[in-house]
Amino acid sequence: MVFASPHFLRTDPNGNIWVTDRGAHQIFKLSTEGQILMTLGQKGIAGNNESMDAFNNPADVVIAKDGRIFIADGEESTSNRVVQYSKEGKFVKYWGGKGTEPGKFNDPHSIAMDSKGRLYVADRMNFRIQIFDQDGKYLDQWTHLGAPSPFGLFITSDDMLYVVDGINRLFIANTSDGRIVDRIEGLTNPHAVTVDNKGTIYIAEITGTSVKKFVKK
């Protein structure tokens, strides 16, 4: 298949592949063979903060262990929200809206989930990471990670949070308290990060369109 402008690539607990296509305003669930298993959103139709079946530049997606789907909707658009769907792809709820107060967003750019099911949202233009439960209840916010602006998030199975700042750094923090335990400097416009089960780090950089790989010694 051909994407309009793919943004983030994720896998779910069953090994399926999820792609957010901000250009088409859609999210795709794919098998490892590339077969489309589910499509959310309407091709080329931009939604708004109240849409139940349309998105506006959806940025990222994360899948819970029970199959529930959570979408960060609204990169550089009029939408600023998190949208929840059932594992069958049925609309459940959304929360957010544009603003600076807790629970509001200005460019929700990435979303991740820890082992307790808490959701972490990179609220990019508010320069913070907000934390919610799966019902959308605001729990906390961190402003010390990804300064000046958090771009991409990833949480490992041992609950370590990886954050790239869009400028030149990767931060590694413990989700239990937000404490930074390590960092990598000297990157070039890092946009997204992922970590495999061996602890190898992969960082996608916009400038130079490169992927950097870091291996533990």
PDB file of C-alpha atoms in Angstrom:
ATOM      1  CA  MET A   1       0.000   0.000   0.000  1.00  0.00           C
ATOM      2  CA  VAL A   2       1.004   3.635  -0.445  1.00  0.00           C
ATOM      3  CA  PHE A   3       0.904   6.098   2.456  1.00  0.00           C
ATOM      4  CA  ALA A   4       0.369   9.833   2.075  1.00  0.00           C
ATOM      5  CA  SER A   5       2.637  10.917   4.960  1.00  0.00           C
ATOM      6  CA  PRO A   6       3.419   8.158   7.482  1.00  0.00           C
ATOM      7  CA  HIS A   7       4.431   9.550  10.855  1.00  0.00           C
ATOM      8  CA  PHE A   8       4.870   6.902  13.581  1.00  0.00           C
ATOM      9  CA  LEU A   9       5.245   3.123  13.358  1.00  0.00           C
ATOM     10  CA  ARG A  10       4.258   0.944  16.341  1.00  0.00           C
ATOM     11  CA  THR A  11       3.671  -2.704  17.213  1.00  0.00           C
ATOM     12  CA  ASP A  12       0.976  -4.066  19.515  1.00  0.00           C
ATOM     13  CA  PRO A  13       1.208  -6.894  22.099  1.00  0.00           C
ATOM     14  CA  ASN A  14       0.261  -9.409  19.380  1.00  0.00           C
ATOM     15  CA  GLY A  15       2.966  -8.286  16.979  1.00  0.00           C
ATOM     16  CA  ASN A  16       0.718  -6.394  14.582  1.00  0.00           C
ATOM     17  CA  ILE A  17       2.037  -3.194  13.012  1.00  0.00           C
ATOM     18  CA  TRP A  18       0.283   0.168  13.370  1.00  0.00           C
ATOM     19  CA  VAL A  19       0.969   3.186  11.176  1.00  0.00           C
ATOM     20  CA  THR A  20      -0.282   6.728  11.659  1.00  0.00           C
ATOM     21  CA  ASP A  21      -0.661   8.442   8.288  1.00  0.00           C
ATOM     22  CA  ARG A  22      -1.007  12.130   9.073  1.00  0.00           C
ATOM     23  CA  GLY A  23      -1.337  13.046   5.401  1.00  0.00           C
ATOM     24  CA  ALA A  24      -4.357  10.788   4.862  1.00  0.00           C
ATOM     25  CA  HIS A  25      -5.759  11.449   8.390  1.00  0.00           C
ATOM     26  CA  GLN A  26      -5.857   7.687   9.018  1.00  0.00           C
ATOM     27  CA  ILE A  27      -4.446   4.945  11.241  1.00  0.00           C
ATOM     28  CA  PHE A  28      -3.749   1.484   9.841  1.00  0.00           C
ATOM     29  CA  LYS A  29      -3.368  -1.874  11.582  1.00  0.00           C
ATOM     30  CA  LEU A  30      -1.295  -4.285   9.503  1.00  0.00           C
ATOM     31  CA  SER A  31      -0.196  -7.883   9.778  1.00  0.00           C
ATOM     32  CA  THR A  32       3.521  -8.655   9.585  1.00  0.00           C
ATOM     33  CA  GLU A  33       2.885  -9.606   5.943  1.00  0.00           C
ATOM     34  CA  GLY A  34       1.456  -6.144   5.227  1.00  0.00           C
ATOM     35  CA  GLN A  35      -2.232  -7.118   5.082  1.00  0.00           C
ATOM     36  CA  ILE A  36      -4.543  -4.346   6.279  1.00  0.00           C
ATOM     37  CA  LEU A  37      -6.473  -5.603   9.310  1.00  0.00           C
ATOM     38  CA  MET A  38      -8.134  -2.358  10.403  1.00  0.00           C
ATOM     39  CA  THR A  39      -8.426   1.233   9.207  1.00  0.00           C
ATOM     40  CA  LEU A  40      -9.454   4.133  11.409  1.00  0.00           C
ATOM     41  CA  GLY A  41     -10.375   7.529  10.004  1.00  0.00           C
ATOM     42  CA  GLN A  42     -11.544   8.617   6.568  1.00  0.00           C
ATOM     43  CA  LYS A  43      -9.030   9.049   3.780  1.00  0.00           C
ATOM     44  CA  GLY A  44      -8.379  12.704   3.096  1.00  0.00           C
ATOM     45  CA  ILE A  45     -11.103  13.873   5.504  1.00  0.00           C
ATOM     46  CA  ALA A  46      -9.845  16.141   8.297  1.00  0.00           C
ATOM     47  CA  GLY A  47     -11.819  15.913  11.523  1.00  0.00           C
ATOM     48  CA  ASN A  48     -11.861  18.129  14.588  1.00  0.00           C
ATOM     49  CA  ASN A  49     -11.765  17.789  18.365  1.00  0.00           C
ATOM     50  CA  GLU A  50     -15.285  16.350  18.484  1.00  0.00           C
ATOM     51  CA  SER A  51     -15.046  13.880  15.579  1.00  0.00           C
ATOM     52  CA  MET A  52     -15.843  10.244  16.309  1.00  0.00           C
ATOM     53  CA  ASP A  53     -14.700   8.789  12.982  1.00  0.00           C
ATOM     54  CA  ALA A  54     -12.199  11.316  11.620  1.00  0.00           C
ATOM     55  CA  PHE A  55      -8.797  12.684  12.602  1.00  0.00           C
ATOM     56  CA  ASN A  56      -6.727  15.748  11.787  1.00  0.00           C
ATOM     57  CA  ASN A  57      -3.041  14.910  11.323  1.00  0.00           C
ATOM     58  CA  PRO A  58      -2.977  11.958  13.755  1.00  0.00           C
ATOM     59  CA  ALA A  59       0.540  11.738  15.170  1.00  0.00           C
ATOM     60  CA  ASP A  60       0.904   8.506  17.131  1.00  0.00           C
ATOM     61  CA  VAL A  61      -0.897   5.447  18.509  1.00  0.00           C
ATOM     62  CA  VAL A  62      -0.441   2.979  21.361  1.00  0.00           C
ATOM     63  CA  ILE A  63      -2.276  -0.288  22.012  1.00  0.00           C
ATOM     64  CA  ALA A  64      -3.120  -1.558  25.520  1.00  0.00           C
ATOM     65  CA  LYS A  65      -2.683  -5.202  26.535  1.00  0.00           C
ATOM     66  CA  ASP A  66      -6.444  -5.723  26.224  1.00  0.00           C
ATOM     67  CA  GLY A  67      -6.465  -4.269  22.701  1.00  0.00           C
ATOM     68  CA  ARG A  68      -7.807  -0.799  23.450  1.00  0.00           C
ATOM     69  CA  ILE A  69      -6.486   1.820  21.041  1.00  0.00           C
ATOM     70  CA  PHE A  70      -5.267   5.293  22.076  1.00  0.00           C
ATOM     71  CA  ILE A  71      -4.422   7.905  19.451  1.00  0.00           C
ATOM     72  CA  ALA A  72      -2.582  11.224  19.809  1.00  0.00           C
ATOM     73  CA  ASP A  73      -4.561  13.283  17.307  1.00  0.00           C
ATOM     74  CA  GLY A  74      -3.518  16.702  16.099  1.00  0.00           C
ATOM     75  CA  GLU A  75       0.047  17.356  15.019  1.00  0.00           C
ATOM     76  CA  GLU A  76       0.112  20.973  13.857  1.00  0.00           C
ATOM     77  CA  SER A  77      -3.662  20.982  13.352  1.00  0.00           C
ATOM     78  CA  THR A  78      -6.893  22.210  14.926  1.00  0.00           C
ATOM     79  CA  SER A  79      -7.298  18.930  16.827  1.00  0.00           C
ATOM     80  CA  ASN A  80      -5.543  18.595  20.193  1.00  0.00           C
ATOM     81  CA  ARG A  81      -6.744  15.439  21.879  1.00  0.00           C
ATOM     82  CA  VAL A  82      -6.338  11.778  22.782  1.00  0.00           C
ATOM     83  CA  VAL A  83      -8.938   9.465  21.231  1.00  0.00           C
ATOM     84  CA  GLN A  84      -9.831   6.025  22.594  1.00  0.00           C
ATOM     85  CA  TYR A  85     -11.245   3.158  20.527  1.00  0.00           C
ATOM     86  CA  SER A  86     -12.173  -0.386  21.494  1.00  0.00           C
ATOM     87  CA  LYS A  87     -10.072  -3.285  20.228  1.00  0.00           C
ATOM     88  CA  GLU A  88     -12.719  -3.758  17.525  1.00  0.00           C
ATOM     89  CA  GLY A  89     -12.195  -0.191  16.324  1.00  0.00           C
ATOM     90  CA  LYS A  90     -15.323   1.332  17.857  1.00  0.00           C
ATOM     91  CA  PHE A  91     -15.151   4.906  19.140  1.00  0.00           C
ATOM     92  CA  VAL A  92     -15.194   5.122  22.954  1.00  0.00           C
ATOM     93  CA  LYS A  93     -14.228   8.650  24.016  1.00  0.00           C
ATOM     94  CA  TYR A  94     -11.800  11.507  23.620  1.00  0.00           C
ATOM     95  CA  TRP A  95     -10.272  14.075  25.942  1.00  0.00           C
ATOM     96  CA  GLY A  96      -8.196  17.210  25.647  1.00  0.00           C
ATOM     97  CA  GLY A  97      -8.760  20.312  23.556  1.00  0.00           C
ATOM     98  CA  LYS A  98      -6.330  23.153  23.021  1.00  0.00           C
ATOM     99  CA  GLY A  99      -4.950  24.888  26.097  1.00  0.00           C
ATOM    100  CA  THR A 100      -2.174  25.024  28.643  1.00  0.00           C
ATOM    101  CA  GLU A 101      -3.996  23.781  31.737  1.00  0.00           C
ATOM    102  CA  PRO A 102      -3.693  20.151  32.890  1.00  0.00           C
ATOM    103  CA  GLY A 103      -5.470  17.813  30.498  1.00  0.00           C
ATOM    104  CA  LYS A 104      -5.303  20.220  27.564  1.00  0.00           C
ATOM    105  CA  PHE A 105      -2.840  19.981  24.663  1.00  0.00           C
ATOM    106  CA  ASN A 106      -0.960  22.023  22.127  1.00  0.00           C
ATOM    107  CA  ASP A 107       0.324  19.559  19.514  1.00  0.00           C
ATOM    108  CA  PRO A 108       0.063  16.060  21.065  1.00  0.00           C
ATOM    109  CA  HIS A 109       2.916  14.489  19.140  1.00  0.00           C
ATOM    110  CA  SER A 110       3.611  11.073  20.695  1.00  0.00           C
ATOM    111  CA  ILE A 111       1.964   8.638  23.102  1.00  0.00           C
ATOM    112  CA  ALA A 112       3.258   5.666  25.114  1.00  0.00           C
ATOM    113  CA  MET A 113       2.034   3.338  27.869  1.00  0.00           C
ATOM    114  CA  ASP A 114       3.803   1.871  30.901  1.00  0.00           C
ATOM    115  CA  SER A 115       3.254  -1.561  32.467  1.00  0.00           C
ATOM    116  CA  LYS A 116       0.576  -0.134  34.773  1.00  0.00           C
ATOM    117  CA  GLY A 117      -1.419   1.092  31.798  1.00  0.00           C
ATOM    118  CA  ARG A 118      -0.708   4.789  32.350  1.00  0.00           C
ATOM    119  CA  LEU A 119      -0.569   6.929  29.225  1.00  0.00           C
ATOM    120  CA  TYR A 120       2.241   9.395  28.565  1.00  0.00           C
ATOM    121  CA  VAL A 121       1.579  12.118  25.993  1.00  0.00           C
ATOM    122  CA  ALA A 122       4.280  14.351  24.494  1.00  0.00           C
ATOM    123  CA  ASP A 123       2.473  17.705  24.634  1.00  0.00           C
ATOM    124  CA  ARG A 124       5.016  19.216  22.281  1.00  0.00           C
ATOM    125  CA  MET A 125       4.213  22.929  22.138  1.00  0.00           C
ATOM    126  CA  ASN A 126       3.323  23.046  25.843  1.00  0.00           C
ATOM    127  CA  PHE A 127       6.850  21.704  26.486  1.00  0.00           C
ATOM    128  CA  ARG A 128       5.739  18.878  28.763  1.00  0.00           C
ATOM    129  CA  ILE A 129       4.786  15.234  29.060  1.00  0.00           C
ATOM    130  CA  GLN A 130       1.331  14.668  30.546  1.00  0.00           C
ATOM    131  CA  ILE A 131       0.339  11.427  32.272  1.00  0.00           C
ATOM    132  CA  PHE A 132      -3.207   9.996  32.331  1.00  0.00           C
ATOM    133  CA  ASP A 133      -5.041   6.847  33.281  1.00  0.00           C
ATOM    134  CA  GLN A 134      -6.908   5.034  30.518  1.00  0.00           C
ATOM    135  CA  ASP A 135     -10.139   6.878  31.295  1.00  0.00           C
ATOM    136  CA  GLY A 136      -8.437  10.185  30.581  1.00  0.00           C
ATOM    137  CA  LYS A 137      -7.980  11.220  34.221  1.00  0.00           C
ATOM    138  CA  TYR A 138      -5.043  13.599  34.540  1.00  0.00           C
ATOM    139  CA  LEU A 139      -2.375  12.233  36.895  1.00  0.00           C
ATOM    140  CA  ASP A 140       0.774  14.327  36.516  1.00  0.00           C
ATOM    141  CA  GLN A 141       2.995  16.297  34.163  1.00  0.00           C
ATOM    142  CA  TRP A 142       6.760  16.465  33.683  1.00  0.00           C
ATOM    143  CA  THR A 143       8.505  19.487  32.212  1.00  0.00           C
ATOM    144  CA  HIS A 144      12.132  18.413  32.708  1.00  0.00           C
ATOM    145  CA  LEU A 145      12.203  15.756  29.969  1.00  0.00           C
ATOM    146  CA  GLY A 146      12.843  16.593  26.358  1.00  0.00           C
ATOM    147  CA  ALA A 147      13.421  20.276  27.040  1.00  0.00           C
ATOM    148  CA  PRO A 148      12.736  22.410  25.195  1.00  0.00           C
ATOM    149  CA  SER A 149      10.129  20.152  23.622  1.00  0.00           C
ATOM    150  CA  PRO A 150       9.406  16.393  23.786  1.00  0.00           C
ATOM    151  CA  PHE A 151       8.967  14.915  20.303  1.00  0.00           C
ATOM    152  CA  GLY A 152       9.024  11.105  20.520  1.00  0.00           C
ATOM    153  CA  LEU A 153       8.336   8.694  23.404  1.00  0.00           C
ATOM    154  CA  PHE A 154       8.979   5.010  23.982  1.00  0.00           C
ATOM    155  CA  ILE A 155       8.569   2.929  27.160  1.00  0.00           C
ATOM    156  CA  THR A 156      10.338  -0.415  27.592  1.00  0.00           C
ATOM    157  CA  SER A 157       8.948  -3.464  29.385  1.00  0.00           C
ATOM    158  CA  ASP A 158      10.920  -2.502  32.504  1.00  0.00           C
ATOM    159  CA  ASP A 159       9.242   0.921  32.539  1.00  0.00           C
ATOM    160  CA  MET A 160      12.102   3.067  31.341  1.00  0.00           C
ATOM    161  CA  LEU A 161      10.938   6.107  29.391  1.00  0.00           C
ATOM    162  CA  TYR A 162      12.935   7.224  26.344  1.00  0.00           C
ATOM    163  CA  VAL A 163      12.353  10.792  25.108  1.00  0.00           C
ATOM    164  CA  VAL A 164      13.903  12.594  22.123  1.00  0.00           C
ATOM    165  CA  ASP A 165      13.771  16.374  22.203  1.00  0.00           C
ATOM    166  CA  GLY A 166      13.665  17.245  18.498  1.00  0.00           C
ATOM    167  CA  ILE A 167      16.909  19.198  18.824  1.00  0.00           C
ATOM    168  CA  ASN A 168      19.921  17.070  19.792  1.00  0.00           C
ATOM    169  CA  ARG A 169      19.240  14.795  22.786  1.00  0.00           C
ATOM    170  CA  LEU A 170      17.746  11.577  24.065  1.00  0.00           C
ATOM    171  CA  PHE A 171      16.709  11.329  27.714  1.00  0.00           C
ATOM    172  CA  ILE A 172      16.199   8.059  29.589  1.00  0.00           C
ATOM    173  CA  ALA A 173      14.085   8.269  32.748  1.00  0.00           C
ATOM    174  CA  ASN A 174      12.403   5.988  35.250  1.00  0.00           C
ATOM    175  CA  THR A 175       8.613   6.165  34.992  1.00  0.00           C
ATOM    176  CA  SER A 176       8.271   5.608  38.759  1.00  0.00           C
ATOM    177  CA  ASP A 177       9.506   9.121  39.539  1.00  0.00           C
ATOM    178  CA  GLY A 178      10.637  10.769  36.304  1.00  0.00           C
ATOM    179  CA  ARG A 179      14.273  10.725  37.378  1.00  0.00           C
ATOM    180  CA  ILE A 180      16.706  10.974  34.462  1.00  0.00           C
ATOM    181  CA  VAL A 181      19.158   8.072  34.580  1.00  0.00           C
ATOM    182  CA  ASP A 182      21.017   8.592  31.300  1.00  0.00           C
ATOM    183  CA  ARG A 183      21.129  10.673  28.126  1.00  0.00           C
ATOM    184  CA  ILE A 184      22.662  10.778  24.668  1.00  0.00           C
ATOM    185  CA  GLU A 185      23.852  14.106  23.272  1.00  0.00           C
ATOM    186  CA  GLY A 186      24.862  15.212  19.796  1.00  0.00           C
ATOM    187  CA  LEU A 187      21.866  14.023  17.791  1.00  0.00           C
ATOM    188  CA  THR A 188      20.477  15.910  14.817  1.00  0.00           C
ATOM    189  CA  ASN A 189      16.780  16.767  15.011  1.00  0.00           C
ATOM    190  CA  PRO A 190      15.713  13.410  16.563  1.00  0.00           C
ATOM    191  CA  HIS A 191      12.007  12.815  15.938  1.00  0.00           C
ATOM    192  CA  ALA A 192      11.251   9.275  17.130  1.00  0.00           C
ATOM    193  CA  VAL A 193      12.859   6.552  19.247  1.00  0.00           C
ATOM    194  CA  THR A 194      12.354   2.850  19.836  1.00  0.00           C
ATOM    195  CA  VAL A 195      14.195   0.178  21.814  1.00  0.00           C
ATOM    196  CA  ASP A 196      14.339  -3.570  21.103  1.00  0.00           C
ATOM    197  CA  ASN A 197      14.283  -6.390  23.655  1.00  0.00           C
ATOM    198  CA  LYS A 198      18.088  -6.395  23.820  1.00  0.00           C
ATOM    199  CA  GLY A 199      18.214  -2.742  24.833  1.00  0.00           C
ATOM    200  CA  THR A 200      19.420  -1.516  21.437  1.00  0.00           C
ATOM    201  CA  ILE A 201      18.201   2.042  20.776  1.00  0.00           C
ATOM    202  CA  TYR A 202      17.096   3.274  17.343  1.00  0.00           C
ATOM    203  CA  ILE A 203      16.568   6.996  16.748  1.00  0.00           C
ATOM    204  CA  ALA A 204      15.033   8.515  13.616  1.00  0.00           C
ATOM    205  CA  GLU A 205      16.450  11.920  12.719  1.00  0.00           C
ATOM    206  CA  ILE A 206      14.672  14.368  10.421  1.00  0.00           C
ATOM    207  CA  THR A 207      17.744  16.285   9.315  1.00  0.00           C
ATOM    208  CA  GLY A 208      19.706  13.995   7.015  1.00  0.00           C
ATOM    209  CA  THR A 209      16.812  11.489   7.077  1.00  0.00           C
ATOM    210  CA  SER A 210      18.912   9.007   9.009  1.00  0.00           C
ATOM    211  CA  VAL A 211      18.412   6.345  11.670  1.00  0.00           C
ATOM    212  CA  LYS A 212      21.049   6.032  14.385  1.00  0.00           C
ATOM    213  CA  LYS A 213      21.618   2.796  16.326  1.00  0.00           C
ATOM    214  CA  PHE A 214      23.065   2.638  19.838  1.00  0.00           C
ATOM    215  CA  VAL A 215      24.140  -0.646  21.414  1.00  0.00           C
ATOM    216  CA  LYS A 216      24.749  -1.207  25.109  1.00  0.00           C
ATOM    217  CA  LYS A 217      28.340  -2.023  26.048  1.00  0.00           C
TER     218      LYS A 217
END
